[in-house]
mmCIF file with all atom_site columns, C-alpha atoms in Angstrom:
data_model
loop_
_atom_site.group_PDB
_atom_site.id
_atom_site.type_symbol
_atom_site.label_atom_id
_atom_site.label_alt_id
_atom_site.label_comp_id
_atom_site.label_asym_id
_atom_site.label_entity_id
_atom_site.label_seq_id
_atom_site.pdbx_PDB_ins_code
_atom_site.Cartn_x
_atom_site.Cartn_y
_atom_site.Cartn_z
_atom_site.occupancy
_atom_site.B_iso_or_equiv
_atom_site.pdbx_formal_charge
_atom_site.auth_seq_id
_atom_site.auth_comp_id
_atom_site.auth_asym_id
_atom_site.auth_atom_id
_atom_site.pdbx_PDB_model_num
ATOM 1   C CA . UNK A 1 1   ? 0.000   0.000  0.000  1.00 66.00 ? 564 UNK A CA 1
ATOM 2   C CA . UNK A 1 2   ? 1.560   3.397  -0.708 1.00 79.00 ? 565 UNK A CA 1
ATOM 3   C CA . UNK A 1 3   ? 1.832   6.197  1.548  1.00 75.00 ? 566 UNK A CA 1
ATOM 4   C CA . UNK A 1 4   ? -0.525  8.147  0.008  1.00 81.00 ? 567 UNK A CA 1
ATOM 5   C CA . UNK A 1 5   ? -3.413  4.666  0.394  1.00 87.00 ? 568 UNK A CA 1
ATOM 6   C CA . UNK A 1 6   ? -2.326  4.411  4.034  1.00 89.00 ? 569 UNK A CA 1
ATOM 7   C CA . UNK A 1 7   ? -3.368  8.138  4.334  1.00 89.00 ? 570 UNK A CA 1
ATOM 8   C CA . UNK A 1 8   ? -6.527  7.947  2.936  1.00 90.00 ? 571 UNK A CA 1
ATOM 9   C CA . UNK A 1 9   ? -6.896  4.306  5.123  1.00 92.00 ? 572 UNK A CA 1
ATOM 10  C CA . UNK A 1 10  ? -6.827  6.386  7.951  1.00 93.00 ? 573 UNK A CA 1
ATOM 11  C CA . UNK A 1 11  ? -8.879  9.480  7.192  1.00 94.00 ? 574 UNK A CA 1
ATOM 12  C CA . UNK A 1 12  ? -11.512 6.672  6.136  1.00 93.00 ? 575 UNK A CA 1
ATOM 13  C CA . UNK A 1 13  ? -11.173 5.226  9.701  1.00 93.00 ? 576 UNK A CA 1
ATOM 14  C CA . UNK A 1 14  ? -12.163 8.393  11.419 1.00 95.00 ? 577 UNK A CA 1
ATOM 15  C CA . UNK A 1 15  ? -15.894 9.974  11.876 1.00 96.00 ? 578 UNK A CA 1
ATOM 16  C CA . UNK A 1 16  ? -14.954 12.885 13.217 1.00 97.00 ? 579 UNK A CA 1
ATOM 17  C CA . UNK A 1 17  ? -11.439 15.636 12.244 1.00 98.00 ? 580 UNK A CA 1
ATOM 18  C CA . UNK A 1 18  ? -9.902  17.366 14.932 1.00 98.00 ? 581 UNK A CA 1
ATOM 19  C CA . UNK A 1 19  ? -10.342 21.113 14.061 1.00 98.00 ? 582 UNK A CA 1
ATOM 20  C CA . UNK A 1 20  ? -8.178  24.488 14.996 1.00 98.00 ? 583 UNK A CA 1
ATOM 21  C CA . UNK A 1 21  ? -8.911  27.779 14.442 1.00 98.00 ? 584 UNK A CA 1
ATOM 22  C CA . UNK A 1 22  ? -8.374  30.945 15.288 1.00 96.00 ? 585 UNK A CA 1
ATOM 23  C CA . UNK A 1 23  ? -10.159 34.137 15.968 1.00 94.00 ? 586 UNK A CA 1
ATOM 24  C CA . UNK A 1 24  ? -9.452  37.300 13.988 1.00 92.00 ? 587 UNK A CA 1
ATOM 25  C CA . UNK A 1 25  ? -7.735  38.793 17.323 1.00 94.00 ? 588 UNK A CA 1
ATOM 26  C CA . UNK A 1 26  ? -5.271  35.621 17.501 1.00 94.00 ? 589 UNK A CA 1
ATOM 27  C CA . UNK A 1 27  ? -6.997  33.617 20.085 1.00 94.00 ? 590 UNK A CA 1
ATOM 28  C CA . UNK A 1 28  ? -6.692  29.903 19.293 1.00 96.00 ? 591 UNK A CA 1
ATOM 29  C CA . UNK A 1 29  ? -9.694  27.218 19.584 1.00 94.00 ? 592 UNK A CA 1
ATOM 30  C CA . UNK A 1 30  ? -9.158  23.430 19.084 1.00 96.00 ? 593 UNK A CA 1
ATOM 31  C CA . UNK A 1 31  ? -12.267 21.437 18.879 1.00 97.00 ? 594 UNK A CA 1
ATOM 32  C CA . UNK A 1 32  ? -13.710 18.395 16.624 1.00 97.00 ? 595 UNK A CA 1
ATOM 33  C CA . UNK A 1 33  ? -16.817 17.578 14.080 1.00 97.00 ? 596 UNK A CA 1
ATOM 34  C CA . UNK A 1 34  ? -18.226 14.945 12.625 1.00 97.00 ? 597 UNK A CA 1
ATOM 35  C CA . UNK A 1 35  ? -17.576 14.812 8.953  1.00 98.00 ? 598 UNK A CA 1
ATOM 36  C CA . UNK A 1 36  ? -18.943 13.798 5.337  1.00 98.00 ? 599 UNK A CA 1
ATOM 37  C CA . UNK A 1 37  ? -16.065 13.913 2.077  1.00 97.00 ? 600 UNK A CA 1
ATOM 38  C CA . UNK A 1 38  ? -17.425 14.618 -1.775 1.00 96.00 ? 601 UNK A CA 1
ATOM 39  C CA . UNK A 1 39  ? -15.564 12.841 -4.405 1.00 93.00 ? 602 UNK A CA 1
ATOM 40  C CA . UNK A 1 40  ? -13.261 16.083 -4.854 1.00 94.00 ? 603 UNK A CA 1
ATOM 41  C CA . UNK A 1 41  ? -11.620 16.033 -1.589 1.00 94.00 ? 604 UNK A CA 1
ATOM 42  C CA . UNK A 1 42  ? -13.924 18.774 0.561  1.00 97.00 ? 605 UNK A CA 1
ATOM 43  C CA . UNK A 1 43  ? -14.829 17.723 4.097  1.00 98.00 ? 606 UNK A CA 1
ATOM 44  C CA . UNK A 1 44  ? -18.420 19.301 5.263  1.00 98.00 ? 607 UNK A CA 1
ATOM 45  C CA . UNK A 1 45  ? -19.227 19.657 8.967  1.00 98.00 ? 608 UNK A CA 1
ATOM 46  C CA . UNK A 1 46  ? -22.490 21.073 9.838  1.00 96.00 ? 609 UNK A CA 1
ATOM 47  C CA . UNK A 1 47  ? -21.849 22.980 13.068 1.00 97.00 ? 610 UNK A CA 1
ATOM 48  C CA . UNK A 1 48  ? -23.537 25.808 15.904 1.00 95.00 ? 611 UNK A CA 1
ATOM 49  C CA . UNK A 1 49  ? -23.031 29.615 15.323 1.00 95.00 ? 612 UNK A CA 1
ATOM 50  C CA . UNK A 1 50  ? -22.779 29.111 18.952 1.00 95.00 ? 613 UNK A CA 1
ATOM 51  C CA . UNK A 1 51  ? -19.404 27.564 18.703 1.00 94.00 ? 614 UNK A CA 1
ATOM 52  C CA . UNK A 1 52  ? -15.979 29.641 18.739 1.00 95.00 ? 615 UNK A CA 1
ATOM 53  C CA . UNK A 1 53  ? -14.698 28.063 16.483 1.00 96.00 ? 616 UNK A CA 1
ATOM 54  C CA . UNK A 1 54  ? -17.902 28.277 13.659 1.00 96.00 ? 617 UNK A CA 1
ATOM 55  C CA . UNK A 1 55  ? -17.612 31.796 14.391 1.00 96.00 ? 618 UNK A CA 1
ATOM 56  C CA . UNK A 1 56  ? -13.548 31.832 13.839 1.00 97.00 ? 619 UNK A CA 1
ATOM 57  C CA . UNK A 1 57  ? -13.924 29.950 10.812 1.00 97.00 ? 620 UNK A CA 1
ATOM 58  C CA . UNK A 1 58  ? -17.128 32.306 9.592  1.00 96.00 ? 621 UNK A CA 1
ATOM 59  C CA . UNK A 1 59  ? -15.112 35.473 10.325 1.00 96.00 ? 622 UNK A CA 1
ATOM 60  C CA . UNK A 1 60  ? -11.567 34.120 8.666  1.00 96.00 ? 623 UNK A CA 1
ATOM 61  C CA . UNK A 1 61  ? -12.520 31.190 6.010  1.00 96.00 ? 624 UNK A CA 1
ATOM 62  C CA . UNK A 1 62  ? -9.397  29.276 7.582  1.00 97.00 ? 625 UNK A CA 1
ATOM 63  C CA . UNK A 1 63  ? -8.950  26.087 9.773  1.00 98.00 ? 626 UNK A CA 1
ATOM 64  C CA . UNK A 1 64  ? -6.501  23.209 10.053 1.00 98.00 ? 627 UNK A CA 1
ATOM 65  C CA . UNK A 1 65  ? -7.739  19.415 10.556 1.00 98.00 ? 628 UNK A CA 1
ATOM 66  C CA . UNK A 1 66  ? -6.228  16.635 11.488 1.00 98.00 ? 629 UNK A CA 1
ATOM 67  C CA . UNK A 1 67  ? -6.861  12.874 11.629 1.00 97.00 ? 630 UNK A CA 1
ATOM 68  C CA . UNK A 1 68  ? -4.638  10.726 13.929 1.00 96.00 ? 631 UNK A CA 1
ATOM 69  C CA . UNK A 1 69  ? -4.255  7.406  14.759 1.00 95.00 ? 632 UNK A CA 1
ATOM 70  C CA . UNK A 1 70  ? -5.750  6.275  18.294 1.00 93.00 ? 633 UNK A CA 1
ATOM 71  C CA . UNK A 1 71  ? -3.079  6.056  21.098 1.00 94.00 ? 634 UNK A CA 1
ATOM 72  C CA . UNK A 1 72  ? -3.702  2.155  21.269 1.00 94.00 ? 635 UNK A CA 1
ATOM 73  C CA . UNK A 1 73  ? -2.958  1.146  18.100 1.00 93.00 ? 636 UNK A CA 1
ATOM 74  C CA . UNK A 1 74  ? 0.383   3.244  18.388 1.00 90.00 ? 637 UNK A CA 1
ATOM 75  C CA . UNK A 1 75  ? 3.758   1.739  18.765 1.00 90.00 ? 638 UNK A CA 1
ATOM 76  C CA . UNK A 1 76  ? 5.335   4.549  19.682 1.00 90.00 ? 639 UNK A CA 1
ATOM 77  C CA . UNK A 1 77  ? 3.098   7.618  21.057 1.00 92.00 ? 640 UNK A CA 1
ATOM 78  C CA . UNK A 1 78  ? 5.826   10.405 19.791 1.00 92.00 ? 641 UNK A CA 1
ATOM 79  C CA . UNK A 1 79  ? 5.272   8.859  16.395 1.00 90.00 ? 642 UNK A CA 1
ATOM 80  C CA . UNK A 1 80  ? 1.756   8.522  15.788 1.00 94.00 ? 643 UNK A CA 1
ATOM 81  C CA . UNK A 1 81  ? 0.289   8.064  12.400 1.00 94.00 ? 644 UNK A CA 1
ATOM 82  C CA . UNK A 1 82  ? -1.724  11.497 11.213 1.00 96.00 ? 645 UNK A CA 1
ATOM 83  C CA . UNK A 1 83  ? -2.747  13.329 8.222  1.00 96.00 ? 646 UNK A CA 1
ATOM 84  C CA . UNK A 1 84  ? -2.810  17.295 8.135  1.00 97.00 ? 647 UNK A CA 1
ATOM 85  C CA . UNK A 1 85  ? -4.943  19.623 5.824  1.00 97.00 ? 648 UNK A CA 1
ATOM 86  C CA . UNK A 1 86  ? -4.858  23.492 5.958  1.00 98.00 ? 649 UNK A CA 1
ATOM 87  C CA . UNK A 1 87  ? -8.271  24.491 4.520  1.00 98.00 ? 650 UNK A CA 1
ATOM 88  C CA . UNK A 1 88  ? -9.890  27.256 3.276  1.00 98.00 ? 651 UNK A CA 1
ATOM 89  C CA . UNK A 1 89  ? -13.787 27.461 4.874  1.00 98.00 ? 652 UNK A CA 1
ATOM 90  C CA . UNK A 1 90  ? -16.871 28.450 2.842  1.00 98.00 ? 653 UNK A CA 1
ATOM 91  C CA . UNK A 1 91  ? -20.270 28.006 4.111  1.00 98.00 ? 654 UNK A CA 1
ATOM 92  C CA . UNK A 1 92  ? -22.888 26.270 1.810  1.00 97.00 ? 655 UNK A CA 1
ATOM 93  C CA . UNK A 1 93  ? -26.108 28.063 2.713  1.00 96.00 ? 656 UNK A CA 1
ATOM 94  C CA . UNK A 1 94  ? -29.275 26.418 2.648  1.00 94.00 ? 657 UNK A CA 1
ATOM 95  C CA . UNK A 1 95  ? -30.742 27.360 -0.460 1.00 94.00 ? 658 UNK A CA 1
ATOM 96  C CA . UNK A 1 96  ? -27.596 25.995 -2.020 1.00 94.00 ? 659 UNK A CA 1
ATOM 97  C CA . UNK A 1 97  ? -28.225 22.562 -4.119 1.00 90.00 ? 660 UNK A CA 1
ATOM 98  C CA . UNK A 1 98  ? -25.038 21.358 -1.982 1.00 93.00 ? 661 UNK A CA 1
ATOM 99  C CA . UNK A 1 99  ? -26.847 22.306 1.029  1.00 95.00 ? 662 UNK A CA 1
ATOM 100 C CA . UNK A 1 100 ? -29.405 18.621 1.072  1.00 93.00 ? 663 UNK A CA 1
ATOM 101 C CA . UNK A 1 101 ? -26.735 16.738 -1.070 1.00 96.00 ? 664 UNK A CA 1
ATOM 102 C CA . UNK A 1 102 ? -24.261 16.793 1.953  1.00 96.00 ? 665 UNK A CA 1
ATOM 103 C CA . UNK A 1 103 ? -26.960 16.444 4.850  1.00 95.00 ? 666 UNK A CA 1
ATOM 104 C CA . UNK A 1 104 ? -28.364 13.775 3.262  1.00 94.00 ? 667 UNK A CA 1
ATOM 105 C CA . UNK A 1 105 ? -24.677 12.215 2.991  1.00 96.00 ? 668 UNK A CA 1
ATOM 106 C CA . UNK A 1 106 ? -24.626 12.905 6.915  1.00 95.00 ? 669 UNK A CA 1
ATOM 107 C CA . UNK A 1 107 ? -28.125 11.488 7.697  1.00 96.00 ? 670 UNK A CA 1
ATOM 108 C CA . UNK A 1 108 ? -26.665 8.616  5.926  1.00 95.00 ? 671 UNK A CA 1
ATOM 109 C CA . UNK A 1 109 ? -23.427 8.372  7.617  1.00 94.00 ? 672 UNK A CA 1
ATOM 110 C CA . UNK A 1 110 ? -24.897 9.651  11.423 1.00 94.00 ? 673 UNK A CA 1
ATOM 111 C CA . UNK A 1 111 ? -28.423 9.019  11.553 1.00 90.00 ? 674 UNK A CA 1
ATOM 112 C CA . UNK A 1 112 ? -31.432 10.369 12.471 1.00 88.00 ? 675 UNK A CA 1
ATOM 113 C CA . UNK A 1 113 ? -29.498 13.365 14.317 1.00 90.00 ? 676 UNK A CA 1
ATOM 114 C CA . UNK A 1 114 ? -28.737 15.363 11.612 1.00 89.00 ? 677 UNK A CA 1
ATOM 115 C CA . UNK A 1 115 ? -33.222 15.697 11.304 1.00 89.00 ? 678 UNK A CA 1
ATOM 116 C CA . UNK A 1 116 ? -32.879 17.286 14.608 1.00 82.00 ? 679 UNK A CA 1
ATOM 117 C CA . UNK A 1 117 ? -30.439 19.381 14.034 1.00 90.00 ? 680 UNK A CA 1
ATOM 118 C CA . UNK A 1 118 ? -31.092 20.698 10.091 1.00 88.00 ? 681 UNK A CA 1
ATOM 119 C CA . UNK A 1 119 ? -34.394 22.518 12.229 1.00 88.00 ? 682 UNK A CA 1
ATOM 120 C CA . UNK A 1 120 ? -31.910 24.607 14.064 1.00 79.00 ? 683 UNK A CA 1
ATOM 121 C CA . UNK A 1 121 ? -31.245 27.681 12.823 1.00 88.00 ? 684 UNK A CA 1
ATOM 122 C CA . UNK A 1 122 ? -28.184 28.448 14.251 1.00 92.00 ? 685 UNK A CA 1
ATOM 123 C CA . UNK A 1 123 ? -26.262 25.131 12.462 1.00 95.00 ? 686 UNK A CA 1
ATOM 124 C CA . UNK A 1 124 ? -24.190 25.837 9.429  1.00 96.00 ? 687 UNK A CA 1
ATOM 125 C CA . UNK A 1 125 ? -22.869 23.982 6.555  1.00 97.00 ? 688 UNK A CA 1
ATOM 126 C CA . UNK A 1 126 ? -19.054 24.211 6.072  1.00 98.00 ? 689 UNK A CA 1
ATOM 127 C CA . UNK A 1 127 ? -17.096 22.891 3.055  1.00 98.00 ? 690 UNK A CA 1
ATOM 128 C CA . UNK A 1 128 ? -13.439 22.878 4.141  1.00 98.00 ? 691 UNK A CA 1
ATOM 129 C CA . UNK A 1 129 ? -11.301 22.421 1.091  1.00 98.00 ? 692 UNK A CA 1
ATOM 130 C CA . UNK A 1 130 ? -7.305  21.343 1.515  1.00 97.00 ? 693 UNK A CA 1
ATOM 131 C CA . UNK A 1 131 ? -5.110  24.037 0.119  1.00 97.00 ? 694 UNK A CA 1
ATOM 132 C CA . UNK A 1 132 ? -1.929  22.161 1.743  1.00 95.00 ? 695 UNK A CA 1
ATOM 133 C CA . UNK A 1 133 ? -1.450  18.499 2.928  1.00 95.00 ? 696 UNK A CA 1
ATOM 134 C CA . UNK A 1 134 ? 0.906   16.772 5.113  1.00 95.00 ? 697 UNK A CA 1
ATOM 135 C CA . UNK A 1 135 ? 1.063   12.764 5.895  1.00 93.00 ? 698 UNK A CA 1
ATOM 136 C CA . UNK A 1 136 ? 3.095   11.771 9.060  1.00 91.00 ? 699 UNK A CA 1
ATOM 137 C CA . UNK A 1 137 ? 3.868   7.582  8.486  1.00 87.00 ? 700 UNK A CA 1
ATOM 138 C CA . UNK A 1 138 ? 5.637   7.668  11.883 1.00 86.00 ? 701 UNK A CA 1
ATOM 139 C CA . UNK A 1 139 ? 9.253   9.126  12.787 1.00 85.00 ? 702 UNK A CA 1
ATOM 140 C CA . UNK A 1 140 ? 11.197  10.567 9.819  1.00 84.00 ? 703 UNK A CA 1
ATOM 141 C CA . UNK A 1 141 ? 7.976   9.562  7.382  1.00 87.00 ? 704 UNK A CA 1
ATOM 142 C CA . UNK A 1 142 ? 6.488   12.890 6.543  1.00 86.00 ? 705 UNK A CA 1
ATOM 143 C CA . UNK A 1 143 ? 4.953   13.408 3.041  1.00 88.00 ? 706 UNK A CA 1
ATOM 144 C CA . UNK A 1 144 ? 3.370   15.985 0.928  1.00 88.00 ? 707 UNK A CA 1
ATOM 145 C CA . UNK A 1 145 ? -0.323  15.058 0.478  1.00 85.00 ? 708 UNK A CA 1
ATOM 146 C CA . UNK A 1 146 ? -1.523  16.192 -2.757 1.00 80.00 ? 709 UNK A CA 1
ATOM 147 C CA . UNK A 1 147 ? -4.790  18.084 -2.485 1.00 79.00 ? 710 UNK A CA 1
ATOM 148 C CA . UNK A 1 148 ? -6.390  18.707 -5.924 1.00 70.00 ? 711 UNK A CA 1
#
């Protein structure tokens, strides 16, 4: 399996990405969202205006996510397995055709949760598209991930 399949193993293996952002004054925010991927690569989380972070990523169409390999399956927990994307953030509003393609991805990926939570007016669609890629095998294993 090539590096690049071993990547793509892992995102696969993950239903959530690990998410940073940060605030147009510089504060940081870490947090996580469950996730849908289209064909071309974009990741979509539907998430609360209520959140820091939905509000960093409104106010500065930026985040970084990251998928890593659970601490048990590691041999070595300096050298865990992860994949890195800086993304750019646009939000799919709801009279966008993309808007009930991807929540009906999520309904089929989460369930019955996503009915509760498309009511809500305060829940966005986001379409975070990779502009830069990293994939970390383990120590001294770091590769560019291609993104388009």
């Amino acid at each position: 399996m090539t590096q690049f399949a071993q990547a793509e193993q892992l995102i696969l293996t993950q239903q959530t990405l690990l998410l940073s952002t940060v605030s147009p004054t510089g504060d940081p925010e870490c947090s996580y969202a469950p996730y849908v991927r289209d064909q071309q690569g974009v990741f979509y989380i539907f998430v609360s205006e209520r959140a820091s972070h939905t509000q960093n990523m409104l106010q500065t169409a930026l985040a970084s996510i990251l998928f890593i390999q659970p601490e048990q399956q590691a041999e070595n927990i300096f050298g865990r397995e992860r994949v890195v994307f800086a993304c750019t953030v646009l939000e799919i509003h709801r009279q966008q055709s993309d808007f009930e393609t991807q929540l009906q991805a999520m309904k089929e990926k989460f369930g019955e949760t996503i009915d509760l939570l498309r009511n809500l007016s305060d829940f966005h669609l986001l379409a975070l598209t990779p502009v830069d890629g990293k994939y970390i095998a383990g120590f001294g294993q770091a590769f560019v991930m291609p993104v388009d």
